[in-house]
Amino acid sequence: MKPFIGITCHNDLDYLHMLNNAYIQSILDAGGTPVLLPLGEETDTGSVADRLDGLLLSGGFDVDPHFYGEEPHKDLGEISPGRDTYELSLLQAFLQMDKPVLGICRGHQVLNVAQGGTLYQDIYDQIDGPVQQHAQRARREHLSHKVSVAEGSRLADIFGTDTIQVNSFHHQGVKSPGDSLEVTGTADDGVIEAIESKDHTFVIGVQWHPENTACAGDIHSKKLFSAFVGACGKS
Ligand SMILES: [Mn+2]
């Protein structure tokens, strides 16, 4: 049986769920069965986690800074509070069961906040020193900047190299990593691009969007989805 992989959706206007097809296609291509999860704060997230083999937290709006103890910065973007609550609850359930989790962009940030970490609400305003462009003005499958992958990390094992090229569509980033999370990918300007849990079998967050580049044939992105779906098949 192919593993059932829950994918969270963006909920923009209270009546519409949205998910870029690239997430679905990347899971299908890697041999999984995608299960789209509707936002519902009253959902029994423990039962959802129990029935699924893995969780993909998709991209979207900024995380409400109240979840990491901050007031809104002037450059905070749009937020989706109901989605924050739902995803944080869902994620805790998966982490407790040690089922595989892949957080992408916003999902990488949600993972960090769930573990008690903090975010830069705006990397351009809040990081000292020069910050490179992280909101690329090119097609989604274009690989715009470098990420150095930490030696000995799970990502280094998955990619088989210590440097990859990624796309970039973010203005926030991980500031302090949460409990049990290690930084395993960084851009040249120091922006944290990947985190992994030391205490779980397969819990990874990436700041970029590998679903777009996997669908365009990028080998490292395809390896990441294969490793994730493979781990879900064993959970
Ligand atoms: Mn970036």
PDB file of C-alpha atoms and ligand atoms in Angstrom:
ATOM      1  CA  MET A   1       0.000   0.000   0.000  1.00  0.00           C
ATOM      2  CA  LYS A   2       1.224   3.454  -0.858  1.00  0.00           C
ATOM      3  CA  PRO A   3       1.647   5.691   2.198  1.00  0.00           C
ATOM      4  CA  PHE A   4      -1.122   8.209   2.871  1.00  0.00           C
ATOM      5  CA  ILE A   5       0.425  11.646   3.222  1.00  0.00           C
ATOM      6  CA  GLY A   6      -1.626  14.492   4.611  1.00  0.00           C
ATOM      7  CA  ILE A   7      -1.040  17.892   3.017  1.00  0.00           C
ATOM      8  CA  THR A   8      -2.316  21.045   4.691  1.00  0.00           C
ATOM      9  CA  CYS A   9      -3.989  23.664   2.516  1.00  0.00           C
ATOM     10  CA  HIS A  10      -4.076  27.416   2.341  1.00  0.00           C
ATOM     11  CA  ASN A  11      -7.369  28.946   3.421  1.00  0.00           C
ATOM     12  CA  ASP A  12      -7.615  32.436   2.061  1.00  0.00           C
ATOM     13  CA  LEU A  13     -11.086  33.831   2.341  1.00  0.00           C
ATOM     14  CA  ASP A  14     -12.789  31.544   4.850  1.00  0.00           C
ATOM     15  CA  TYR A  15     -14.652  29.738   2.099  1.00  0.00           C
ATOM     16  CA  LEU A  16     -11.922  28.546  -0.246  1.00  0.00           C
ATOM     17  CA  HIS A  17      -9.165  25.975   0.251  1.00  0.00           C
ATOM     18  CA  MET A  18      -6.203  26.172  -2.112  1.00  0.00           C
ATOM     19  CA  LEU A  19      -3.155  24.036  -2.780  1.00  0.00           C
ATOM     20  CA  ASN A  20      -0.626  24.351  -5.562  1.00  0.00           C
ATOM     21  CA  ASN A  21      -0.804  21.182  -7.648  1.00  0.00           C
ATOM     22  CA  ALA A  22       2.990  20.792  -7.468  1.00  0.00           C
ATOM     23  CA  TYR A  23       2.702  19.493  -3.861  1.00  0.00           C
ATOM     24  CA  ILE A  24       0.256  16.824  -4.984  1.00  0.00           C
ATOM     25  CA  GLN A  25       2.264  15.861  -8.057  1.00  0.00           C
ATOM     26  CA  SER A  26       5.543  15.649  -6.111  1.00  0.00           C
ATOM     27  CA  ILE A  27       4.000  13.229  -3.594  1.00  0.00           C
ATOM     28  CA  LEU A  28       2.450  11.163  -6.408  1.00  0.00           C
ATOM     29  CA  ASP A  29       5.735  11.070  -8.339  1.00  0.00           C
ATOM     30  CA  ALA A  30       7.553   9.863  -5.207  1.00  0.00           C
ATOM     31  CA  GLY A  31       5.086   7.005  -4.753  1.00  0.00           C
ATOM     32  CA  GLY A  32       2.755   8.389  -2.082  1.00  0.00           C
ATOM     33  CA  THR A  33      -0.989   9.013  -1.949  1.00  0.00           C
ATOM     34  CA  PRO A  34      -1.741  12.650  -1.161  1.00  0.00           C
ATOM     35  CA  VAL A  35      -4.612  13.367   1.239  1.00  0.00           C
ATOM     36  CA  LEU A  36      -5.635  17.016   1.306  1.00  0.00           C
ATOM     37  CA  LEU A  37      -6.453  18.175   4.817  1.00  0.00           C
ATOM     38  CA  PRO A  38      -9.132  20.831   5.245  1.00  0.00           C
ATOM     39  CA  LEU A  39      -8.583  23.484   7.875  1.00  0.00           C
ATOM     40  CA  GLY A  40     -10.777  22.964  10.919  1.00  0.00           C
ATOM     41  CA  GLU A  41      -9.841  24.158  14.387  1.00  0.00           C
ATOM     42  CA  GLU A  42     -12.223  21.643  15.951  1.00  0.00           C
ATOM     43  CA  THR A  43     -10.681  18.698  14.062  1.00  0.00           C
ATOM     44  CA  ASP A  44      -9.552  15.735  16.163  1.00  0.00           C
ATOM     45  CA  THR A  45      -5.963  16.054  14.998  1.00  0.00           C
ATOM     46  CA  GLY A  46      -4.847  13.012  17.001  1.00  0.00           C
ATOM     47  CA  SER A  47      -7.189  10.781  14.997  1.00  0.00           C
ATOM     48  CA  VAL A  48      -6.025  12.346  11.718  1.00  0.00           C
ATOM     49  CA  ALA A  49      -2.371  11.732  12.614  1.00  0.00           C
ATOM     50  CA  ASP A  50      -3.192   8.190  13.685  1.00  0.00           C
ATOM     51  CA  ARG A  51      -4.675   7.331  10.278  1.00  0.00           C
ATOM     52  CA  LEU A  52      -2.026   8.987   8.101  1.00  0.00           C
ATOM     53  CA  ASP A  53       1.571   7.918   7.460  1.00  0.00           C
ATOM     54  CA  GLY A  54       3.131  11.366   7.191  1.00  0.00           C
ATOM     55  CA  LEU A  55       2.479  15.103   7.102  1.00  0.00           C
ATOM     56  CA  LEU A  56       3.471  17.733   4.573  1.00  0.00           C
ATOM     57  CA  LEU A  57       2.999  21.271   5.894  1.00  0.00           C
ATOM     58  CA  SER A  58       2.612  23.428   2.800  1.00  0.00           C
ATOM     59  CA  GLY A  59       3.512  27.057   2.182  1.00  0.00           C
ATOM     60  CA  GLY A  60       1.317  30.077   2.767  1.00  0.00           C
ATOM     61  CA  PHE A  61       1.053  33.280   4.746  1.00  0.00           C
ATOM     62  CA  ASP A  62       3.179  34.383   7.706  1.00  0.00           C
ATOM     63  CA  VAL A  63       2.800  32.743  11.133  1.00  0.00           C
ATOM     64  CA  ASP A  64       1.105  34.960  13.729  1.00  0.00           C
ATOM     65  CA  PRO A  65       4.048  36.252  15.842  1.00  0.00           C
ATOM     66  CA  HIS A  66       1.981  35.853  19.018  1.00  0.00           C
ATOM     67  CA  PHE A  67       2.767  32.131  18.755  1.00  0.00           C
ATOM     68  CA  TYR A  68       6.421  32.953  19.461  1.00  0.00           C
ATOM     69  CA  GLY A  69       5.763  35.739  21.933  1.00  0.00           C
ATOM     70  CA  GLU A  70       6.181  38.811  19.741  1.00  0.00           C
ATOM     71  CA  GLU A  71       4.062  41.765  18.735  1.00  0.00           C
ATOM     72  CA  PRO A  72       3.519  42.301  14.973  1.00  0.00           C
ATOM     73  CA  HIS A  73       6.465  43.988  13.247  1.00  0.00           C
ATOM     74  CA  LYS A  74       5.646  46.687  10.704  1.00  0.00           C
ATOM     75  CA  ASP A  75       6.689  44.414   7.841  1.00  0.00           C
ATOM     76  CA  LEU A  76       4.760  41.330   8.969  1.00  0.00           C
ATOM     77  CA  GLY A  77       2.809  40.056   5.973  1.00  0.00           C
ATOM     78  CA  GLU A  78      -0.665  38.574   5.842  1.00  0.00           C
ATOM     79  CA  ILE A  79      -1.353  35.926   8.475  1.00  0.00           C
ATOM     80  CA  SER A  80      -3.885  33.107   8.762  1.00  0.00           C
ATOM     81  CA  PRO A  81      -4.596  32.607  12.495  1.00  0.00           C
ATOM     82  CA  GLY A  82      -7.053  29.705  12.189  1.00  0.00           C
ATOM     83  CA  ARG A  83      -4.563  27.823  10.070  1.00  0.00           C
ATOM     84  CA  ASP A  84      -1.795  28.429  12.628  1.00  0.00           C
ATOM     85  CA  THR A  85      -3.844  26.867  15.425  1.00  0.00           C
ATOM     86  CA  TYR A  86      -4.876  23.903  13.310  1.00  0.00           C
ATOM     87  CA  GLU A  87      -1.399  23.175  11.938  1.00  0.00           C
ATOM     88  CA  LEU A  88       0.299  23.512  15.332  1.00  0.00           C
ATOM     89  CA  SER A  89      -2.141  20.993  16.828  1.00  0.00           C
ATOM     90  CA  LEU A  90      -1.799  18.627  13.877  1.00  0.00           C
ATOM     91  CA  LEU A  91       1.976  18.844  13.976  1.00  0.00           C
ATOM     92  CA  GLN A  92       2.146  18.063  17.717  1.00  0.00           C
ATOM     93  CA  ALA A  93       0.099  14.923  17.094  1.00  0.00           C
ATOM     94  CA  PHE A  94       2.477  13.732  14.347  1.00  0.00           C
ATOM     95  CA  LEU A  95       5.555  14.558  16.444  1.00  0.00           C
ATOM     96  CA  GLN A  96       4.185  12.639  19.435  1.00  0.00           C
ATOM     97  CA  MET A  97       3.691   9.580  17.221  1.00  0.00           C
ATOM     98  CA  ASP A  98       7.109  10.142  15.588  1.00  0.00           C
ATOM     99  CA  LYS A  99       5.582  10.038  12.107  1.00  0.00           C
ATOM    100  CA  PRO A 100       7.471  11.763   9.263  1.00  0.00           C
ATOM    101  CA  VAL A 101       6.958  15.486   8.727  1.00  0.00           C
ATOM    102  CA  LEU A 102       8.166  17.683   5.874  1.00  0.00           C
ATOM    103  CA  GLY A 103       7.635  21.412   6.388  1.00  0.00           C
ATOM    104  CA  ILE A 104       7.915  23.607   3.312  1.00  0.00           C
ATOM    105  CA  CYS A 105       8.459  27.404   3.537  1.00  0.00           C
ATOM    106  CA  ARG A 106       5.680  28.454   5.929  1.00  0.00           C
ATOM    107  CA  GLY A 107       5.563  24.805   7.064  1.00  0.00           C
ATOM    108  CA  HIS A 108       9.277  24.969   7.962  1.00  0.00           C
ATOM    109  CA  GLN A 109       8.499  28.063  10.048  1.00  0.00           C
ATOM    110  CA  VAL A 110       5.447  26.406  11.681  1.00  0.00           C
ATOM    111  CA  LEU A 111       7.665  23.449  12.631  1.00  0.00           C
ATOM    112  CA  ASN A 112      10.157  25.783  14.274  1.00  0.00           C
ATOM    113  CA  VAL A 113       7.488  27.723  16.186  1.00  0.00           C
ATOM    114  CA  ALA A 114       5.833  24.459  17.320  1.00  0.00           C
ATOM    115  CA  GLN A 115       9.127  23.475  18.937  1.00  0.00           C
ATOM    116  CA  GLY A 116       9.484  26.803  20.737  1.00  0.00           C
ATOM    117  CA  GLY A 117      11.669  28.556  18.157  1.00  0.00           C
ATOM    118  CA  THR A 118      11.344  32.120  16.895  1.00  0.00           C
ATOM    119  CA  LEU A 119      11.217  33.761  13.460  1.00  0.00           C
ATOM    120  CA  TYR A 120      12.473  36.925  11.853  1.00  0.00           C
ATOM    121  CA  GLN A 121       9.215  38.645  10.951  1.00  0.00           C
ATOM    122  CA  ASP A 122      11.119  40.319   8.134  1.00  0.00           C
ATOM    123  CA  ILE A 123      14.640  39.183   7.295  1.00  0.00           C
ATOM    124  CA  TYR A 124      15.475  42.383   5.381  1.00  0.00           C
ATOM    125  CA  ASP A 125      14.644  44.661   8.304  1.00  0.00           C
ATOM    126  CA  GLN A 126      15.684  42.479  11.231  1.00  0.00           C
ATOM    127  CA  ILE A 127      18.945  40.844  10.172  1.00  0.00           C
ATOM    128  CA  ASP A 128      22.087  42.920  10.634  1.00  0.00           C
ATOM    129  CA  GLY A 129      24.299  43.018   7.583  1.00  0.00           C
ATOM    130  CA  PRO A 130      23.534  42.449   3.927  1.00  0.00           C
ATOM    131  CA  VAL A 131      20.732  40.055   3.055  1.00  0.00           C
ATOM    132  CA  GLN A 132      20.533  38.631  -0.440  1.00  0.00           C
ATOM    133  CA  GLN A 133      17.334  38.429  -2.460  1.00  0.00           C
ATOM    134  CA  HIS A 134      15.063  35.714  -1.049  1.00  0.00           C
ATOM    135  CA  ALA A 135      11.940  36.692  -2.972  1.00  0.00           C
ATOM    136  CA  GLN A 136      13.122  35.752  -6.431  1.00  0.00           C
ATOM    137  CA  ARG A 137      11.665  37.471  -9.464  1.00  0.00           C
ATOM    138  CA  ALA A 138      11.818  34.433 -11.670  1.00  0.00           C
ATOM    139  CA  ARG A 139       9.628  31.434 -12.359  1.00  0.00           C
ATOM    140  CA  ARG A 140       8.947  29.119  -9.436  1.00  0.00           C
ATOM    141  CA  GLU A 141      11.151  26.330 -10.786  1.00  0.00           C
ATOM    142  CA  HIS A 142      14.179  28.601 -11.171  1.00  0.00           C
ATOM    143  CA  LEU A 143      17.026  27.790  -8.754  1.00  0.00           C
ATOM    144  CA  SER A 144      18.075  31.233  -7.559  1.00  0.00           C
ATOM    145  CA  HIS A 145      20.445  30.782  -4.623  1.00  0.00           C
ATOM    146  CA  LYS A 146      22.857  28.415  -2.925  1.00  0.00           C
ATOM    147  CA  VAL A 147      22.262  26.432   0.265  1.00  0.00           C
ATOM    148  CA  SER A 148      25.154  24.897   2.183  1.00  0.00           C
ATOM    149  CA  VAL A 149      24.091  21.608   3.749  1.00  0.00           C
ATOM    150  CA  ALA A 150      25.539  20.605   7.132  1.00  0.00           C
ATOM    151  CA  GLU A 151      27.929  17.676   7.108  1.00  0.00           C
ATOM    152  CA  GLY A 152      26.505  14.563   8.707  1.00  0.00           C
ATOM    153  CA  SER A 153      22.914  15.798   8.464  1.00  0.00           C
ATOM    154  CA  ARG A 154      20.015  13.802   7.105  1.00  0.00           C
ATOM    155  CA  LEU A 155      19.741  16.287   4.240  1.00  0.00           C
ATOM    156  CA  ALA A 156      23.395  15.788   3.313  1.00  0.00           C
ATOM    157  CA  ASP A 157      22.697  12.064   3.232  1.00  0.00           C
ATOM    158  CA  ILE A 158      19.599  12.569   1.061  1.00  0.00           C
ATOM    159  CA  PHE A 159      21.267  14.955  -1.391  1.00  0.00           C
ATOM    160  CA  GLY A 160      24.667  13.280  -1.426  1.00  0.00           C
ATOM    161  CA  THR A 161      26.359  16.689  -1.594  1.00  0.00           C
ATOM    162  CA  ASP A 162      27.116  19.647   0.675  1.00  0.00           C
ATOM    163  CA  THR A 163      25.819  22.384  -1.655  1.00  0.00           C
ATOM    164  CA  ILE A 164      22.577  22.646  -3.581  1.00  0.00           C
ATOM    165  CA  GLN A 165      20.718  25.343  -5.504  1.00  0.00           C
ATOM    166  CA  VAL A 166      17.180  26.232  -4.431  1.00  0.00           C
ATOM    167  CA  ASN A 167      14.354  28.577  -5.340  1.00  0.00           C
ATOM    168  CA  SER A 168      13.350  31.260  -2.845  1.00  0.00           C
ATOM    169  CA  PHE A 169      10.016  32.910  -2.034  1.00  0.00           C
ATOM    170  CA  HIS A 170      10.165  34.220   1.519  1.00  0.00           C
ATOM    171  CA  HIS A 171      10.676  37.390   3.532  1.00  0.00           C
ATOM    172  CA  GLN A 172      10.705  35.650   6.921  1.00  0.00           C
ATOM    173  CA  GLY A 173      13.100  33.090   8.321  1.00  0.00           C
ATOM    174  CA  VAL A 174      14.027  31.034  11.364  1.00  0.00           C
ATOM    175  CA  LYS A 175      15.724  33.185  14.035  1.00  0.00           C
ATOM    176  CA  SER A 176      16.360  30.784  16.912  1.00  0.00           C
ATOM    177  CA  PRO A 177      15.797  27.086  16.236  1.00  0.00           C
ATOM    178  CA  GLY A 178      13.301  25.336  18.504  1.00  0.00           C
ATOM    179  CA  ASP A 179      13.918  22.430  20.876  1.00  0.00           C
ATOM    180  CA  SER A 180      15.513  19.399  19.253  1.00  0.00           C
ATOM    181  CA  LEU A 181      15.948  21.245  15.960  1.00  0.00           C
ATOM    182  CA  GLU A 182      19.327  21.566  14.263  1.00  0.00           C
ATOM    183  CA  VAL A 183      20.156  24.003  11.494  1.00  0.00           C
ATOM    184  CA  THR A 184      21.237  21.884   8.535  1.00  0.00           C
ATOM    185  CA  GLY A 185      20.976  24.328   5.640  1.00  0.00           C
ATOM    186  CA  THR A 186      22.094  27.951   5.337  1.00  0.00           C
ATOM    187  CA  ALA A 187      22.295  30.549   2.581  1.00  0.00           C
ATOM    188  CA  ASP A 188      25.503  32.540   2.064  1.00  0.00           C
ATOM    189  CA  ASP A 189      24.046  35.487   4.005  1.00  0.00           C
ATOM    190  CA  GLY A 190      23.424  33.278   7.038  1.00  0.00           C
ATOM    191  CA  VAL A 191      19.671  32.914   6.525  1.00  0.00           C
ATOM    192  CA  ILE A 192      18.562  29.530   7.857  1.00  0.00           C
ATOM    193  CA  GLU A 193      17.206  27.449   4.991  1.00  0.00           C
ATOM    194  CA  ALA A 194      16.747  24.003   6.584  1.00  0.00           C
ATOM    195  CA  ILE A 195      16.152  22.474  10.016  1.00  0.00           C
ATOM    196  CA  GLU A 196      15.949  18.872  11.204  1.00  0.00           C
ATOM    197  CA  SER A 197      14.856  17.254  14.439  1.00  0.00           C
ATOM    198  CA  LYS A 198      17.446  15.319  16.397  1.00  0.00           C
ATOM    199  CA  ASP A 199      14.714  13.559  18.385  1.00  0.00           C
ATOM    200  CA  HIS A 200      12.509  12.226  15.581  1.00  0.00           C
ATOM    201  CA  THR A 201      12.988   9.723  12.804  1.00  0.00           C
ATOM    202  CA  PHE A 202      12.198  12.085   9.898  1.00  0.00           C
ATOM    203  CA  VAL A 203      11.245  15.667  10.701  1.00  0.00           C
ATOM    204  CA  ILE A 204      12.654  18.217   8.255  1.00  0.00           C
ATOM    205  CA  GLY A 205      11.832  21.802   7.379  1.00  0.00           C
ATOM    206  CA  VAL A 206      13.048  23.575   4.249  1.00  0.00           C
ATOM    207  CA  GLN A 207      12.641  27.276   3.567  1.00  0.00           C
ATOM    208  CA  TRP A 208      12.520  26.824  -0.193  1.00  0.00           C
ATOM    209  CA  HIS A 209       9.845  25.209  -2.403  1.00  0.00           C
ATOM    210  CA  PRO A 210      11.148  21.812  -3.599  1.00  0.00           C
ATOM    211  CA  GLU A 211       7.706  20.874  -4.964  1.00  0.00           C
ATOM    212  CA  ASN A 212       8.102  23.334  -7.830  1.00  0.00           C
ATOM    213  CA  THR A 213      11.634  22.256  -8.682  1.00  0.00           C
ATOM    214  CA  ALA A 214      10.874  18.526  -8.276  1.00  0.00           C
ATOM    215  CA  CYS A 215       8.118  18.844 -10.867  1.00  0.00           C
ATOM    216  CA  ALA A 216      10.620  20.574 -13.156  1.00  0.00           C
ATOM    217  CA  GLY A 217      13.034  17.637 -12.791  1.00  0.00           C
ATOM    218  CA  ASP A 218      15.558  18.954 -10.260  1.00  0.00           C
ATOM    219  CA  ILE A 219      17.310  15.872  -8.913  1.00  0.00           C
ATOM    220  CA  HIS A 220      17.861  17.127  -5.326  1.00  0.00           C
ATOM    221  CA  SER A 221      14.210  18.096  -4.953  1.00  0.00           C
ATOM    222  CA  LYS A 222      13.116  14.707  -6.241  1.00  0.00           C
ATOM    223  CA  LYS A 223      15.477  12.995  -3.782  1.00  0.00           C
ATOM    224  CA  LEU A 224      13.934  14.938  -0.894  1.00  0.00           C
ATOM    225  CA  PHE A 225      10.403  13.826  -1.811  1.00  0.00           C
ATOM    226  CA  SER A 226      11.566  10.248  -2.350  1.00  0.00           C
ATOM    227  CA  ALA A 227      13.231  10.174   1.073  1.00  0.00           C
ATOM    228  CA  PHE A 228      10.147  11.677   2.720  1.00  0.00           C
ATOM    229  CA  VAL A 229       7.665   9.315   1.075  1.00  0.00           C
ATOM    230  CA  GLY A 230      10.041   6.399   1.741  1.00  0.00           C
ATOM    231  CA  ALA A 231      10.110   7.281   5.467  1.00  0.00           C
ATOM    232  CA  CYS A 232       6.300   7.561   5.472  1.00  0.00           C
ATOM    233  CA  GLY A 233       6.123   4.054   4.005  1.00  0.00           C
ATOM    234  CA  LYS A 234       7.981   2.736   7.047  1.00  0.00           C
ATOM    235  CA  SER A 235       6.045   4.671   9.700  1.00  0.00           C
TER     236      SER A 235
HETATM  237 MN    MN B   1      15.945  31.708   0.513  1.00  0.00          MN
END
